């Protein structure tokens, strides 16, 4: 049985061409071609609610800047050139996660994904590191609004998720992060953990992170930021495939509802086709 992967053409709607603004379209094509057992679903009906949620976790001044392209320095604080297609694109990347959260919390399915990236470095009042709106914080707020009490943000993107931690409520959101790059490092408190891994001990750190999740769980919802950019730190495709199987099996064994985002993954050391293959490991592992 196939499951929902949220995507629409707005995900690639900016003129500014970069992996974060383009790769979802390539991955959607691979899913349409039947390379993994999943169904593309358009999240557009959740757009208005998501726009309200974005305004509830980001400052009005920042949201207005992104929407209008003014002031430009704020609209481009994620590192992209602003154009008229950018606002609907970055809203769509959050909308897919809100749609996924709404679906899994309704109980109609346990797992959903969104071909979203450019999320976890964004702050309430500005963008950072290719991240405009923090869709993980937006999704956590959506889940809280639906009555979810305990949420896990599992962030296995290569870079640390300091933006997300700065924007979510520590009383309801636990963040467990395995990173291979110190960018956006944050200070864990409470049940949080930030584990720094190398390409040698990577899967051991992932195991350690999942064991920590068990110590502080269970959770009503897992938001999984499934970045493939540890590849750029020397983590092999084979290790990333095992990582995705571990996370999928861990969540399934505990019956945790889970929504994943693609997150990082770049063509600096890979062709686009090879990058698509990496992200399909995530989509396939949860199928
Ligand atoms: Zn990253």
mmCIF file of C-alpha atoms and ligand atoms in Angstrom:
data_model
loop_
_atom_site.group_PDB
_atom_site.id
_atom_site.type_symbol
_atom_site.label_atom_id
_atom_site.label_comp_id
_atom_site.label_asym_id
_atom_site.label_seq_id
_atom_site.Cartn_x
_atom_site.Cartn_y
_atom_site.Cartn_z
ATOM 1 C CA UNK A 1 0.000 0.000 0.000
ATOM 2 C CA UNK A 2 1.428 3.362 -0.959
ATOM 3 C CA UNK A 3 1.609 6.280 1.420
ATOM 4 C CA UNK A 4 1.377 10.055 0.987
ATOM 5 C CA UNK A 5 4.310 12.161 -0.116
ATOM 6 C CA UNK A 6 3.282 15.797 -0.221
ATOM 7 C CA UNK A 7 4.442 17.925 -3.138
ATOM 8 C CA UNK A 8 3.187 20.389 -5.721
ATOM 9 C CA UNK A 9 4.789 22.585 -8.368
ATOM 10 C CA UNK A 10 5.042 25.511 -5.954
ATOM 11 C CA UNK A 11 7.921 23.652 -4.242
ATOM 12 C CA UNK A 12 10.139 24.636 -7.179
ATOM 13 C CA UNK A 13 8.459 27.964 -7.901
ATOM 14 C CA UNK A 14 11.339 30.387 -7.414
ATOM 15 C CA UNK A 15 13.445 31.620 -10.294
ATOM 16 C CA UNK A 16 16.443 31.173 -8.029
ATOM 17 C CA UNK A 17 17.803 27.742 -8.945
ATOM 18 C CA UNK A 18 19.572 25.783 -6.233
ATOM 19 C CA UNK A 19 19.297 22.228 -4.893
ATOM 20 C CA UNK A 20 16.895 23.376 -2.165
ATOM 21 C CA UNK A 21 14.604 25.028 -4.744
ATOM 22 C CA UNK A 22 14.833 22.353 -7.450
ATOM 23 C CA UNK A 23 15.536 18.828 -6.169
ATOM 24 C CA UNK A 24 11.960 18.146 -4.991
ATOM 25 C CA UNK A 25 10.759 18.304 -8.596
ATOM 26 C CA UNK A 26 13.291 15.670 -9.668
ATOM 27 C CA UNK A 27 12.330 13.419 -6.744
ATOM 28 C CA UNK A 28 8.624 13.879 -7.528
ATOM 29 C CA UNK A 29 9.298 12.720 -11.089
ATOM 30 C CA UNK A 30 11.053 9.611 -9.775
ATOM 31 C CA UNK A 31 8.047 8.854 -7.539
ATOM 32 C CA UNK A 32 5.626 9.398 -10.435
ATOM 33 C CA UNK A 33 7.756 6.999 -12.479
ATOM 34 C CA UNK A 34 7.104 4.343 -9.837
ATOM 35 C CA UNK A 35 10.635 4.029 -8.499
ATOM 36 C CA UNK A 36 9.285 3.807 -4.941
ATOM 37 C CA UNK A 37 5.913 2.752 -3.535
ATOM 38 C CA UNK A 38 4.437 6.142 -2.654
ATOM 39 C CA UNK A 39 1.730 8.488 -3.907
ATOM 40 C CA UNK A 40 2.277 12.198 -4.543
ATOM 41 C CA UNK A 41 -0.394 14.310 -2.837
ATOM 42 C CA UNK A 42 -0.925 18.051 -3.317
ATOM 43 C CA UNK A 43 -1.069 19.815 0.088
ATOM 44 C CA UNK A 44 -2.552 23.047 -1.324
ATOM 45 C CA UNK A 45 -5.771 22.891 0.745
ATOM 46 C CA UNK A 46 -3.613 23.415 3.871
ATOM 47 C CA UNK A 47 -2.014 26.608 2.544
ATOM 48 C CA UNK A 48 -4.142 29.188 4.364
ATOM 49 C CA UNK A 49 -3.782 27.471 7.738
ATOM 50 C CA UNK A 50 -0.045 27.052 7.174
ATOM 51 C CA UNK A 51 0.324 30.744 6.377
ATOM 52 C CA UNK A 52 -1.329 31.534 9.720
ATOM 53 C CA UNK A 53 0.947 29.047 11.484
ATOM 54 C CA UNK A 54 4.028 30.604 9.845
ATOM 55 C CA UNK A 55 2.909 33.966 11.252
ATOM 56 C CA UNK A 56 2.475 32.383 14.685
ATOM 57 C CA UNK A 57 6.097 31.139 14.865
ATOM 58 C CA UNK A 58 7.893 33.845 12.819
ATOM 59 C CA UNK A 59 7.785 37.600 13.389
ATOM 60 C CA UNK A 60 5.401 39.653 11.261
ATOM 61 C CA UNK A 61 8.283 41.829 10.083
ATOM 62 C CA UNK A 62 10.179 38.837 8.723
ATOM 63 C CA UNK A 63 7.151 37.174 7.121
ATOM 64 C CA UNK A 64 6.182 40.468 5.466
ATOM 65 C CA UNK A 65 9.746 40.858 4.149
ATOM 66 C CA UNK A 66 9.716 37.385 2.574
ATOM 67 C CA UNK A 67 6.242 37.884 1.114
ATOM 68 C CA UNK A 68 6.968 41.330 -0.356
ATOM 69 C CA UNK A 69 10.710 41.156 -1.007
ATOM 70 C CA UNK A 70 11.160 44.229 1.167
ATOM 71 C CA UNK A 71 13.427 44.883 2.960
ATOM 72 C CA UNK A 72 15.504 42.837 0.566
ATOM 73 C CA UNK A 73 18.286 42.010 3.034
ATOM 74 C CA UNK A 74 15.718 40.281 5.256
ATOM 75 C CA UNK A 75 13.898 38.603 2.351
ATOM 76 C CA UNK A 76 17.269 37.218 1.205
ATOM 77 C CA UNK A 77 18.641 36.375 4.664
ATOM 78 C CA UNK A 78 18.488 32.624 3.855
ATOM 79 C CA UNK A 79 21.027 33.173 1.059
ATOM 80 C CA UNK A 80 18.774 33.148 -2.035
ATOM 81 C CA UNK A 81 17.976 35.956 -4.458
ATOM 82 C CA UNK A 82 14.363 37.001 -3.884
ATOM 83 C CA UNK A 83 11.858 36.752 -6.742
ATOM 84 C CA UNK A 84 8.067 36.761 -6.913
ATOM 85 C CA UNK A 85 7.898 32.941 -6.919
ATOM 86 C CA UNK A 86 9.856 32.587 -3.702
ATOM 87 C CA UNK A 87 7.112 33.365 -1.120
ATOM 88 C CA UNK A 88 4.666 30.718 -2.363
ATOM 89 C CA UNK A 89 7.552 28.255 -2.692
ATOM 90 C CA UNK A 90 8.724 28.586 0.898
ATOM 91 C CA UNK A 91 5.131 28.542 2.202
ATOM 92 C CA UNK A 92 4.537 25.317 0.216
ATOM 93 C CA UNK A 93 7.546 23.582 1.831
ATOM 94 C CA UNK A 94 5.921 24.183 5.239
ATOM 95 C CA UNK A 95 2.433 23.365 3.941
ATOM 96 C CA UNK A 96 3.450 19.831 2.990
ATOM 97 C CA UNK A 97 4.572 19.168 6.549
ATOM 98 C CA UNK A 98 1.376 20.601 8.023
ATOM 99 C CA UNK A 99 -0.594 18.360 5.649
ATOM 100 C CA UNK A 100 1.471 15.353 6.717
ATOM 101 C CA UNK A 101 1.012 16.125 10.414
ATOM 102 C CA UNK A 102 -2.734 16.558 9.919
ATOM 103 C CA UNK A 103 -2.910 13.221 8.121
ATOM 104 C CA UNK A 104 -0.954 11.108 10.600
ATOM 105 C CA UNK A 105 -2.619 12.692 13.653
ATOM 106 C CA UNK A 106 -6.040 11.914 12.151
ATOM 107 C CA UNK A 107 -5.044 8.251 12.350
ATOM 108 C CA UNK A 108 -5.690 7.477 8.685
ATOM 109 C CA UNK A 109 -2.020 6.519 8.289
ATOM 110 C CA UNK A 110 1.036 6.356 10.532
ATOM 111 C CA UNK A 111 3.654 7.819 8.174
ATOM 112 C CA UNK A 112 3.740 10.628 5.627
ATOM 113 C CA UNK A 113 6.489 12.626 3.983
ATOM 114 C CA UNK A 114 6.936 15.975 2.308
ATOM 115 C CA UNK A 115 9.573 16.792 -0.321
ATOM 116 C CA UNK A 116 10.481 19.826 1.799
ATOM 117 C CA UNK A 117 13.889 21.315 2.486
ATOM 118 C CA UNK A 118 15.328 24.629 3.640
ATOM 119 C CA UNK A 119 13.781 24.544 7.116
ATOM 120 C CA UNK A 120 15.867 23.942 10.245
ATOM 121 C CA UNK A 121 18.265 26.912 10.340
ATOM 122 C CA UNK A 122 15.520 29.529 9.999
ATOM 123 C CA UNK A 123 14.965 31.767 13.034
ATOM 124 C CA UNK A 124 11.819 33.553 14.137
ATOM 125 C CA UNK A 125 13.030 36.879 12.746
ATOM 126 C CA UNK A 126 15.322 35.929 9.842
ATOM 127 C CA UNK A 127 16.476 33.165 7.527
ATOM 128 C CA UNK A 128 19.803 31.339 7.629
ATOM 129 C CA UNK A 129 21.712 28.663 5.717
ATOM 130 C CA UNK A 130 19.268 28.300 2.758
ATOM 131 C CA UNK A 131 16.369 28.061 5.249
ATOM 132 C CA UNK A 132 13.568 30.642 4.956
ATOM 133 C CA UNK A 133 10.610 29.490 7.063
ATOM 134 C CA UNK A 134 11.135 26.817 9.704
ATOM 135 C CA UNK A 135 8.663 24.195 8.568
ATOM 136 C CA UNK A 136 9.598 21.927 11.474
ATOM 137 C CA UNK A 137 8.614 24.597 13.995
ATOM 138 C CA UNK A 138 5.507 25.288 11.913
ATOM 139 C CA UNK A 139 4.613 21.568 11.907
ATOM 140 C CA UNK A 140 5.213 21.293 15.660
ATOM 141 C CA UNK A 141 2.861 24.238 16.230
ATOM 142 C CA UNK A 142 0.270 22.611 13.960
ATOM 143 C CA UNK A 143 0.530 19.401 15.988
ATOM 144 C CA UNK A 144 0.221 21.257 19.302
ATOM 145 C CA UNK A 145 -2.881 23.019 17.990
ATOM 146 C CA UNK A 146 -4.325 19.555 17.243
ATOM 147 C CA UNK A 147 -3.738 18.500 20.852
ATOM 148 C CA UNK A 148 -0.385 16.718 20.554
ATOM 149 C CA UNK A 149 1.431 16.834 23.897
ATOM 150 C CA UNK A 150 4.843 15.300 23.241
ATOM 151 C CA UNK A 151 6.699 15.792 19.957
ATOM 152 C CA UNK A 152 10.134 14.548 18.913
ATOM 153 C CA UNK A 153 12.192 16.456 16.374
ATOM 154 C CA UNK A 154 14.732 13.905 15.119
ATOM 155 C CA UNK A 155 17.226 15.868 13.047
ATOM 156 C CA UNK A 156 19.769 13.742 11.150
ATOM 157 C CA UNK A 157 20.695 16.445 8.633
ATOM 158 C CA UNK A 158 24.480 16.967 8.560
ATOM 159 C CA UNK A 159 24.133 20.404 10.119
ATOM 160 C CA UNK A 160 22.804 21.145 13.589
ATOM 161 C CA UNK A 161 19.215 22.312 13.961
ATOM 162 C CA UNK A 162 19.689 25.352 16.170
ATOM 163 C CA UNK A 163 16.991 27.286 14.362
ATOM 164 C CA UNK A 164 14.328 24.730 15.183
ATOM 165 C CA UNK A 165 15.340 24.521 18.825
ATOM 166 C CA UNK A 166 15.163 28.306 19.107
ATOM 167 C CA UNK A 167 11.590 28.305 17.761
ATOM 168 C CA UNK A 168 9.907 25.361 19.496
ATOM 169 C CA UNK A 169 8.507 24.994 23.019
ATOM 170 C CA UNK A 170 10.856 22.857 25.173
ATOM 171 C CA UNK A 171 7.918 21.804 27.365
ATOM 172 C CA UNK A 172 6.342 19.856 24.500
ATOM 173 C CA UNK A 173 9.113 19.392 21.911
ATOM 174 C CA UNK A 174 12.221 17.230 22.466
ATOM 175 C CA UNK A 175 15.029 17.624 19.928
ATOM 176 C CA UNK A 176 17.540 14.841 19.254
ATOM 177 C CA UNK A 177 20.133 15.815 16.658
ATOM 178 C CA UNK A 178 23.009 13.875 15.058
ATOM 179 C CA UNK A 179 25.274 16.136 13.021
ATOM 180 C CA UNK A 180 28.538 15.800 11.128
ATOM 181 C CA UNK A 181 29.047 19.559 10.783
ATOM 182 C CA UNK A 182 29.017 22.117 13.600
ATOM 183 C CA UNK A 183 27.045 24.772 11.698
ATOM 184 C CA UNK A 184 24.080 26.026 13.780
ATOM 185 C CA UNK A 185 25.237 24.222 16.904
ATOM 186 C CA UNK A 186 22.897 24.580 19.895
ATOM 187 C CA UNK A 187 23.071 23.849 23.622
ATOM 188 C CA UNK A 188 20.960 20.845 24.708
ATOM 189 C CA UNK A 189 18.942 21.076 27.925
ATOM 190 C CA UNK A 190 16.392 18.762 29.502
ATOM 191 C CA UNK A 191 15.743 15.678 27.373
ATOM 192 C CA UNK A 192 17.480 17.119 24.304
ATOM 193 C CA UNK A 193 20.671 15.739 22.779
ATOM 194 C CA UNK A 194 23.122 16.920 20.148
ATOM 195 C CA UNK A 195 25.565 14.218 19.051
ATOM 196 C CA UNK A 196 28.478 15.089 16.789
ATOM 197 C CA UNK A 197 29.431 12.163 14.553
ATOM 198 C CA UNK A 198 32.241 11.352 12.145
ATOM 199 C CA UNK A 199 32.004 9.211 9.024
ATOM 200 C CA UNK A 200 33.607 6.393 11.069
ATOM 201 C CA UNK A 201 31.209 6.363 14.042
ATOM 202 C CA UNK A 202 28.131 7.685 12.226
ATOM 203 C CA UNK A 203 25.816 4.691 12.579
ATOM 204 C CA UNK A 204 26.867 4.192 16.213
ATOM 205 C CA UNK A 205 25.806 7.786 16.927
ATOM 206 C CA UNK A 206 22.486 7.160 15.149
ATOM 207 C CA UNK A 207 21.943 4.071 17.342
ATOM 208 C CA UNK A 208 22.835 6.139 20.389
ATOM 209 C CA UNK A 209 20.359 8.832 19.351
ATOM 210 C CA UNK A 210 17.529 6.329 18.874
ATOM 211 C CA UNK A 211 18.325 4.792 22.290
ATOM 212 C CA UNK A 212 18.119 8.281 23.801
ATOM 213 C CA UNK A 213 14.753 8.760 22.081
ATOM 214 C CA UNK A 214 13.538 5.608 23.834
ATOM 215 C CA UNK A 215 14.801 6.860 27.197
ATOM 216 C CA UNK A 216 12.798 10.093 26.923
ATOM 217 C CA UNK A 217 9.843 8.798 24.856
ATOM 218 C CA UNK A 218 7.253 7.759 23.962
ATOM 219 C CA UNK A 219 6.133 10.496 21.589
ATOM 220 C CA UNK A 220 2.784 11.388 20.073
ATOM 221 C CA UNK A 221 4.523 12.533 16.880
ATOM 222 C CA UNK A 222 7.985 12.339 15.302
ATOM 223 C CA UNK A 223 9.118 15.058 12.905
ATOM 224 C CA UNK A 224 12.092 13.578 11.057
ATOM 225 C CA UNK A 225 14.485 15.919 9.250
ATOM 226 C CA UNK A 226 16.123 13.368 6.963
ATOM 227 C CA UNK A 227 19.001 15.302 5.413
ATOM 228 C CA UNK A 228 21.284 13.370 3.073
ATOM 229 C CA UNK A 229 24.143 15.864 3.408
ATOM 230 C CA UNK A 230 26.170 13.704 5.837
ATOM 231 C CA UNK A 231 27.329 12.326 2.451
ATOM 232 C CA UNK A 232 29.400 15.511 2.117
ATOM 233 C CA UNK A 233 31.158 14.585 5.394
ATOM 234 C CA UNK A 234 32.153 11.162 4.068
ATOM 235 C CA UNK A 235 29.139 9.135 5.224
ATOM 236 C CA UNK A 236 28.530 6.610 2.427
ATOM 237 C CA UNK A 237 25.300 5.941 0.539
ATOM 238 C CA UNK A 238 25.270 2.468 2.101
ATOM 239 C CA UNK A 239 25.435 3.935 5.602
ATOM 240 C CA UNK A 240 22.652 6.397 4.810
ATOM 241 C CA UNK A 241 20.512 3.526 3.514
ATOM 242 C CA UNK A 242 21.056 1.653 6.798
ATOM 243 C CA UNK A 243 20.263 4.864 8.713
ATOM 244 C CA UNK A 244 16.899 5.201 7.003
ATOM 245 C CA UNK A 245 16.060 1.549 7.675
ATOM 246 C CA UNK A 246 16.973 2.006 11.347
ATOM 247 C CA UNK A 247 14.779 5.086 11.757
ATOM 248 C CA UNK A 248 11.860 3.524 9.874
ATOM 249 C CA UNK A 249 12.060 0.290 11.887
ATOM 250 C CA UNK A 250 12.460 2.194 15.164
ATOM 251 C CA UNK A 251 9.353 4.308 14.531
ATOM 252 C CA UNK A 252 7.312 1.346 13.250
ATOM 253 C CA UNK A 253 8.157 -0.870 16.234
ATOM 254 C CA UNK A 254 6.914 1.863 18.592
ATOM 255 C CA UNK A 255 3.967 2.807 16.370
ATOM 256 C CA UNK A 256 5.104 6.418 16.442
ATOM 257 C CA UNK A 257 3.294 8.623 13.930
ATOM 258 C CA UNK A 258 6.053 10.157 11.794
ATOM 259 C CA UNK A 259 6.324 12.861 9.165
ATOM 260 C CA UNK A 260 9.592 13.376 7.344
ATOM 261 C CA UNK A 261 11.141 16.235 5.405
ATOM 262 C CA UNK A 262 13.954 15.758 2.886
ATOM 263 C CA UNK A 263 16.167 18.518 4.373
ATOM 264 C CA UNK A 264 19.772 18.939 3.172
ATOM 265 C CA UNK A 265 21.410 17.183 0.265
ATOM 266 C CA UNK A 266 23.492 18.908 -2.374
ATOM 267 C CA UNK A 267 24.997 18.406 -5.796
ATOM 268 C CA UNK A 268 28.415 19.681 -4.703
ATOM 269 C CA UNK A 269 29.830 16.128 -4.824
ATOM 270 C CA UNK A 270 26.996 14.381 -6.659
ATOM 271 C CA UNK A 271 25.012 14.638 -9.868
ATOM 272 C CA UNK A 272 21.324 15.521 -9.456
ATOM 273 C CA UNK A 273 20.453 11.924 -10.378
ATOM 274 C CA UNK A 274 22.715 10.626 -7.602
ATOM 275 C CA UNK A 275 21.219 13.109 -5.114
ATOM 276 C CA UNK A 276 17.721 11.951 -6.089
ATOM 277 C CA UNK A 277 18.819 8.358 -5.416
ATOM 278 C CA UNK A 278 19.936 9.371 -1.903
ATOM 279 C CA UNK A 279 16.627 11.045 -1.039
ATOM 280 C CA UNK A 280 14.709 8.081 -2.483
ATOM 281 C CA UNK A 281 16.350 6.003 0.257
ATOM 282 C CA UNK A 282 14.189 7.928 2.732
ATOM 283 C CA UNK A 283 11.011 7.662 0.666
ATOM 284 C CA UNK A 284 11.631 3.942 0.103
ATOM 285 C CA UNK A 285 12.464 3.133 3.726
ATOM 286 C CA UNK A 286 9.067 4.361 4.931
ATOM 287 C CA UNK A 287 7.092 2.740 2.082
HETATM 288 ZN ZN1 LIG B 1 22.367 20.392 6.214
#
